[in-house]
mmCIF file of C-alpha atoms in Angstrom:
data_model
loop_
_atom_site.group_PDB
_atom_site.id
_atom_site.type_symbol
_atom_site.label_atom_id
_atom_site.label_comp_id
_atom_site.label_asym_id
_atom_site.label_seq_id
_atom_site.Cartn_x
_atom_site.Cartn_y
_atom_site.Cartn_z
ATOM 1 C CA UNK S 1 -31.839 10.573 -24.275
ATOM 2 C CA UNK S 2 -32.811 9.828 -20.692
ATOM 3 C CA UNK S 3 -29.064 9.901 -19.781
ATOM 4 C CA UNK S 4 -28.373 12.987 -21.918
ATOM 5 C CA UNK S 5 -31.483 14.825 -20.171
ATOM 6 C CA UNK S 6 -29.670 14.391 -16.471
ATOM 7 C CA UNK S 7 -26.880 16.651 -17.517
ATOM 8 C CA UNK S 8 -29.201 19.364 -17.103
ATOM 9 C CA UNK S 9 -28.739 18.457 -13.413
ATOM 10 C CA UNK S 10 -25.177 18.957 -14.138
ATOM 11 C CA UNK S 11 -25.318 22.376 -15.704
ATOM 12 C CA UNK S 12 -27.775 23.613 -12.516
ATOM 13 C CA UNK S 13 -25.762 22.238 -10.040
ATOM 14 C CA UNK S 14 -22.645 23.110 -10.995
ATOM 15 C CA UNK S 15 -23.520 26.825 -11.909
ATOM 16 C CA UNK S 16 -25.082 27.151 -8.186
ATOM 17 C CA UNK S 17 -21.967 25.436 -6.971
ATOM 18 C CA UNK S 18 -20.147 28.320 -8.123
ATOM 19 C CA UNK S 19 -18.333 27.233 -11.356
ATOM 20 C CA UNK S 20 -19.059 29.467 -14.302
ATOM 21 C CA UNK S 21 -20.123 28.342 -17.761
ATOM 22 C CA UNK S 22 -16.632 27.736 -19.387
ATOM 23 C CA UNK S 23 -15.760 25.950 -16.705
ATOM 24 C CA UNK S 24 -18.825 23.580 -16.455
ATOM 25 C CA UNK S 25 -18.512 22.798 -19.760
ATOM 26 C CA UNK S 26 -15.117 21.927 -19.812
ATOM 27 C CA UNK S 27 -15.814 19.131 -16.999
ATOM 28 C CA UNK S 28 -18.582 17.768 -19.413
ATOM 29 C CA UNK S 29 -16.187 18.161 -22.534
ATOM 30 C CA UNK S 30 -13.398 16.711 -21.532
ATOM 31 C CA UNK S 31 -13.686 14.775 -18.145
ATOM 32 C CA UNK S 32 -17.292 13.381 -19.195
ATOM 33 C CA UNK S 33 -17.969 10.930 -16.438
ATOM 34 C CA UNK S 34 -21.042 11.861 -14.732
ATOM 35 C CA UNK S 35 -20.311 10.134 -11.429
ATOM 36 C CA UNK S 36 -17.220 11.722 -11.240
ATOM 37 C CA UNK S 37 -18.356 15.186 -12.263
ATOM 38 C CA UNK S 38 -21.460 15.002 -9.473
ATOM 39 C CA UNK S 39 -18.441 14.124 -7.012
ATOM 40 C CA UNK S 40 -16.474 17.026 -8.271
ATOM 41 C CA UNK S 41 -19.028 19.887 -7.669
ATOM 42 C CA UNK S 42 -20.743 18.310 -4.894
ATOM 43 C CA UNK S 43 -17.098 18.504 -3.168
ATOM 44 C CA UNK S 44 -16.473 22.236 -4.307
ATOM 45 C CA UNK S 45 -19.730 23.034 -3.344
ATOM 46 C CA UNK S 46 -19.737 21.955 -0.072
ATOM 47 C CA UNK S 47 -17.038 23.820 0.912
ATOM 48 C CA UNK S 48 -14.331 21.503 0.391
ATOM 49 C CA UNK S 49 -10.543 21.602 -1.262
ATOM 50 C CA UNK S 50 -9.573 21.143 -4.234
ATOM 51 C CA UNK S 51 -7.435 17.932 -3.752
ATOM 52 C CA UNK S 52 -10.591 16.531 -1.665
ATOM 53 C CA UNK S 53 -12.964 17.129 -5.233
ATOM 54 C CA UNK S 54 -9.935 15.501 -6.895
ATOM 55 C CA UNK S 55 -9.590 12.429 -4.988
ATOM 56 C CA UNK S 56 -13.288 11.927 -5.098
ATOM 57 C CA UNK S 57 -13.891 12.244 -8.830
ATOM 58 C CA UNK S 58 -10.981 10.283 -9.559
ATOM 59 C CA UNK S 59 -11.696 7.209 -7.084
ATOM 60 C CA UNK S 60 -15.205 7.067 -9.180
ATOM 61 C CA UNK S 61 -13.251 7.313 -12.335
ATOM 62 C CA UNK S 62 -11.297 4.215 -11.755
ATOM 63 C CA UNK S 63 -14.279 2.017 -12.636
ATOM 64 C CA UNK S 64 -14.011 3.898 -16.831
ATOM 65 C CA UNK S 65 -9.851 2.477 -16.536
ATOM 66 C CA UNK S 66 -11.517 -0.977 -15.628
ATOM 67 C CA UNK S 67 -14.133 -0.438 -18.394
ATOM 68 C CA UNK S 68 -11.625 0.545 -20.849
ATOM 69 C CA UNK S 69 -9.538 -2.918 -20.559
ATOM 70 C CA UNK S 70 -12.810 -4.779 -21.251
ATOM 71 C CA UNK S 71 -13.990 -2.766 -23.896
ATOM 72 C CA UNK S 72 -10.600 -2.937 -25.202
ATOM 73 C CA UNK S 73 -10.283 -6.466 -25.534
ATOM 74 C CA UNK S 74 -14.158 -6.684 -27.041
ATOM 75 C CA UNK S 75 -13.714 -4.213 -29.511
ATOM 76 C CA UNK S 76 -9.940 -3.916 -30.319
ATOM 77 C CA UNK S 77 -9.793 -0.422 -31.199
ATOM 78 C CA UNK S 78 -7.274 0.863 -33.944
ATOM 79 C CA UNK S 79 -5.319 4.259 -34.587
ATOM 80 C CA UNK S 80 -7.054 7.178 -33.404
ATOM 81 C CA UNK S 81 -10.142 4.772 -32.435
ATOM 82 C CA UNK S 82 -8.373 4.074 -29.243
ATOM 83 C CA UNK S 83 -8.699 7.627 -28.248
ATOM 84 C CA UNK S 84 -12.305 7.987 -29.184
ATOM 85 C CA UNK S 85 -13.042 5.081 -27.739
ATOM 86 C CA UNK S 86 -11.387 5.609 -24.277
ATOM 87 C CA UNK S 87 -13.645 9.372 -24.262
ATOM 88 C CA UNK S 88 -16.676 7.848 -24.897
ATOM 89 C CA UNK S 89 -16.317 4.759 -22.581
ATOM 90 C CA UNK S 90 -18.817 5.383 -19.609
ATOM 91 C CA UNK S 91 -21.521 3.146 -17.570
ATOM 92 C CA UNK S 92 -24.213 3.177 -20.390
ATOM 93 C CA UNK S 93 -21.887 2.409 -23.288
ATOM 94 C CA UNK S 94 -20.410 -0.251 -21.704
ATOM 95 C CA UNK S 95 -23.593 -2.102 -20.331
ATOM 96 C CA UNK S 96 -24.874 -1.068 -23.911
ATOM 97 C CA UNK S 97 -21.910 -3.267 -25.403
ATOM 98 C CA UNK S 98 -21.761 -6.028 -22.857
ATOM 99 C CA UNK S 99 -25.144 -7.024 -23.577
ATOM 100 C CA UNK S 100 -25.171 -8.106 -26.923
ATOM 101 C CA UNK S 101 -23.685 -11.199 -28.117
ATOM 102 C CA UNK S 102 -22.828 -10.358 -31.828
ATOM 103 C CA UNK S 103 -19.556 -8.789 -32.317
ATOM 104 C CA UNK S 104 -21.050 -6.139 -34.807
ATOM 105 C CA UNK S 105 -23.828 -5.411 -32.374
ATOM 106 C CA UNK S 106 -21.172 -5.163 -29.582
ATOM 107 C CA UNK S 107 -19.628 -2.129 -31.484
ATOM 108 C CA UNK S 108 -22.361 -0.775 -32.460
ATOM 109 C CA UNK S 109 -24.010 -0.269 -29.405
ATOM 110 C CA UNK S 110 -20.901 1.064 -27.651
ATOM 111 C CA UNK S 111 -19.987 3.446 -30.516
ATOM 112 C CA UNK S 112 -24.088 4.656 -30.842
ATOM 113 C CA UNK S 113 -24.456 4.730 -26.870
ATOM 114 C CA UNK S 114 -21.358 6.365 -26.034
ATOM 115 C CA UNK S 115 -21.387 9.099 -28.852
ATOM 116 C CA UNK S 116 -24.925 9.628 -28.554
ATOM 117 C CA UNK S 117 -24.609 10.450 -25.131
ATOM 118 C CA UNK S 118 -21.359 12.620 -25.490
ATOM 119 C CA UNK S 119 -23.490 14.921 -27.594
ATOM 120 C CA UNK S 120 -26.155 15.000 -25.723
ATOM 121 C CA UNK S 121 -24.918 15.042 -22.084
ATOM 122 C CA UNK S 122 -22.993 18.263 -23.480
ATOM 123 C CA UNK S 123 -25.912 19.921 -24.836
ATOM 124 C CA UNK S 124 -28.015 19.334 -21.744
ATOM 125 C CA UNK S 125 -25.190 20.505 -19.779
ATOM 126 C CA UNK S 126 -25.203 23.746 -21.571
ATOM 127 C CA UNK S 127 -29.272 24.211 -21.221
ATOM 128 C CA UNK S 128 -28.895 23.122 -17.434
ATOM 129 C CA UNK S 129 -26.043 25.606 -16.896
ATOM 130 C CA UNK S 130 -27.695 28.516 -18.986
ATOM 131 C CA UNK S 131 -31.540 27.943 -17.397
ATOM 132 C CA UNK S 132 -29.920 27.319 -14.017
ATOM 133 C CA UNK S 133 -31.248 30.438 -12.166
ATOM 134 C CA UNK S 134 -34.560 30.098 -13.845
ATOM 135 C CA UNK S 135 -34.733 26.375 -12.808
ATOM 136 C CA UNK S 136 -34.307 27.737 -9.151
ATOM 137 C CA UNK S 137 -33.233 25.471 -6.194
ATOM 138 C CA UNK S 138 -31.689 22.090 -8.367
ATOM 139 C CA UNK S 139 -32.582 20.387 -5.141
ATOM 140 C CA UNK S 140 -36.403 21.037 -4.995
ATOM 141 C CA UNK S 141 -36.318 18.915 -8.774
ATOM 142 C CA UNK S 142 -34.202 16.010 -7.269
ATOM 143 C CA UNK S 143 -32.054 16.896 -9.726
ATOM 144 C CA UNK S 144 -29.053 16.067 -7.173
ATOM 145 C CA UNK S 145 -30.338 12.321 -7.246
ATOM 146 C CA UNK S 146 -30.624 11.589 -10.869
ATOM 147 C CA UNK S 147 -26.840 10.630 -11.373
ATOM 148 C CA UNK S 148 -26.949 8.428 -8.223
ATOM 149 C CA UNK S 149 -30.136 6.560 -9.147
ATOM 150 C CA UNK S 150 -28.885 6.184 -12.805
ATOM 151 C CA UNK S 151 -25.370 4.887 -11.561
ATOM 152 C CA UNK S 152 -27.369 2.554 -9.243
ATOM 153 C CA UNK S 153 -29.880 1.257 -11.618
ATOM 154 C CA UNK S 154 -26.766 0.266 -13.583
ATOM 155 C CA UNK S 155 -24.392 -0.925 -11.144
ATOM 156 C CA UNK S 156 -26.802 -3.044 -8.751
ATOM 157 C CA UNK S 157 -27.808 -5.487 -11.396
ATOM 158 C CA UNK S 158 -24.123 -6.652 -11.803
ATOM 159 C CA UNK S 159 -23.947 -7.701 -7.854
ATOM 160 C CA UNK S 160 -24.284 -11.350 -8.239
ATOM 161 C CA UNK S 161 -23.326 -12.536 -4.958
ATOM 162 C CA UNK S 162 -23.724 -12.196 -1.467
ATOM 163 C CA UNK S 163 -20.389 -10.571 -0.344
ATOM 164 C CA UNK S 164 -20.366 -7.820 -2.966
ATOM 165 C CA UNK S 165 -23.363 -6.623 -2.468
ATOM 166 C CA UNK S 166 -22.732 -6.395 1.490
ATOM 167 C CA UNK S 167 -19.599 -4.529 0.554
ATOM 168 C CA UNK S 168 -21.683 -1.794 -1.330
ATOM 169 C CA UNK S 169 -24.332 -1.639 1.438
ATOM 170 C CA UNK S 170 -21.837 -0.925 4.530
ATOM 171 C CA UNK S 171 -19.666 1.687 2.327
ATOM 172 C CA UNK S 172 -23.029 3.331 1.868
ATOM 173 C CA UNK S 173 -23.615 3.415 5.867
ATOM 174 C CA UNK S 174 -20.023 4.661 6.083
ATOM 175 C CA UNK S 175 -21.050 7.458 3.940
ATOM 176 C CA UNK S 176 -24.176 8.176 5.478
ATOM 177 C CA UNK S 177 -22.681 8.177 8.695
ATOM 178 C CA UNK S 178 -19.632 9.940 8.163
ATOM 179 C CA UNK S 179 -21.334 13.172 6.299
ATOM 180 C CA UNK S 180 -22.207 14.967 9.377
ATOM 181 C CA UNK S 181 -19.245 14.727 11.155
ATOM 182 C CA UNK S 182 -16.473 15.338 8.059
ATOM 183 C CA UNK S 183 -15.707 17.742 5.081
ATOM 184 C CA UNK S 184 -16.909 17.125 2.131
ATOM 185 C CA UNK S 185 -15.285 14.770 0.036
ATOM 186 C CA UNK S 186 -13.910 12.536 2.578
ATOM 187 C CA UNK S 187 -17.300 10.493 3.182
ATOM 188 C CA UNK S 188 -16.966 8.835 0.040
ATOM 189 C CA UNK S 189 -13.083 8.182 0.639
ATOM 190 C CA UNK S 190 -13.222 6.523 3.571
ATOM 191 C CA UNK S 191 -15.861 4.366 2.034
ATOM 192 C CA UNK S 192 -13.929 3.483 -0.817
ATOM 193 C CA UNK S 193 -11.071 2.564 1.758
ATOM 194 C CA UNK S 194 -13.572 0.454 3.517
ATOM 195 C CA UNK S 195 -14.211 -1.237 0.222
ATOM 196 C CA UNK S 196 -10.983 -1.904 -0.553
ATOM 197 C CA UNK S 197 -9.706 -3.213 3.221
ATOM 198 C CA UNK S 198 -12.874 -5.897 2.440
ATOM 199 C CA UNK S 199 -11.747 -6.979 -0.976
ATOM 200 C CA UNK S 200 -8.139 -7.407 0.243
ATOM 201 C CA UNK S 201 -9.316 -9.759 3.453
ATOM 202 C CA UNK S 202 -12.277 -10.994 1.638
ATOM 203 C CA UNK S 203 -12.277 -15.253 1.729
ATOM 204 C CA UNK S 204 -14.681 -15.737 -0.757
ATOM 205 C CA UNK S 205 -13.864 -17.282 -3.890
ATOM 206 C CA UNK S 206 -11.808 -15.122 -6.180
ATOM 207 C CA UNK S 207 -14.266 -15.302 -9.209
ATOM 208 C CA UNK S 208 -17.117 -14.373 -7.111
ATOM 209 C CA UNK S 209 -18.782 -10.850 -7.603
ATOM 210 C CA UNK S 210 -18.793 -9.060 -10.444
ATOM 211 C CA UNK S 211 -18.609 -11.403 -13.465
ATOM 212 C CA UNK S 212 -17.059 -10.538 -16.462
ATOM 213 C CA UNK S 213 -19.141 -10.195 -19.362
ATOM 214 C CA UNK S 214 -16.159 -11.084 -21.889
ATOM 215 C CA UNK S 215 -13.394 -13.014 -21.775
ATOM 216 C CA UNK S 216 -10.007 -10.775 -21.614
ATOM 217 C CA UNK S 217 -8.446 -13.028 -24.014
ATOM 218 C CA UNK S 218 -10.764 -15.176 -26.182
ATOM 219 C CA UNK S 219 -9.764 -18.412 -27.599
ATOM 220 C CA UNK S 220 -8.635 -17.698 -31.725
ATOM 221 C CA UNK S 221 -12.468 -19.856 -32.053
ATOM 222 C CA UNK S 222 -14.362 -17.397 -30.669
ATOM 223 C CA UNK S 223 -12.822 -13.887 -31.904
#
């Protein structure tokens, strides 16, 4: 419910950025990745090009592919469930599933969180888009920061070593320092490049940082 609620902010901000109701709903129904959606409309609303908006959204969406590999190893969905699981693999469903130790509870957590948020996110996106004008300037409500705060709340506790935490801080500084000087959408691309270079030249232990919550290839006795 809490995550679905800030779909109101996306709906309102999307309409304020110049997208119509159908375009707004298409982003929530098909893309369904809050961070990527906010990145897309943020670039568009700031006057950035479509290519820059797509690049920013795609970069943030890479994490969902990583989540997908982890969830595939944990839940092993079959048939049409693979497509449904791919659609609802987001920060919250992954965090809920990996927070459980019992396999049945892992599956229950994933599906309940994923489907529940998908439904509520789209309902509240519609509400935000319809009520956008009545809400006034979304920035006055702090709605533009809701998704960022939620994402940081999920990410920060998972940075279990100093090096990845330091990289995150440096990337945040790069973003802040470049925002006034480059077109919308470019700061996040620059921050991603800095993170990639830092990871490439990292001298820390290979297993340091974002440690997996599930063994990707469990032995027979642990299945």
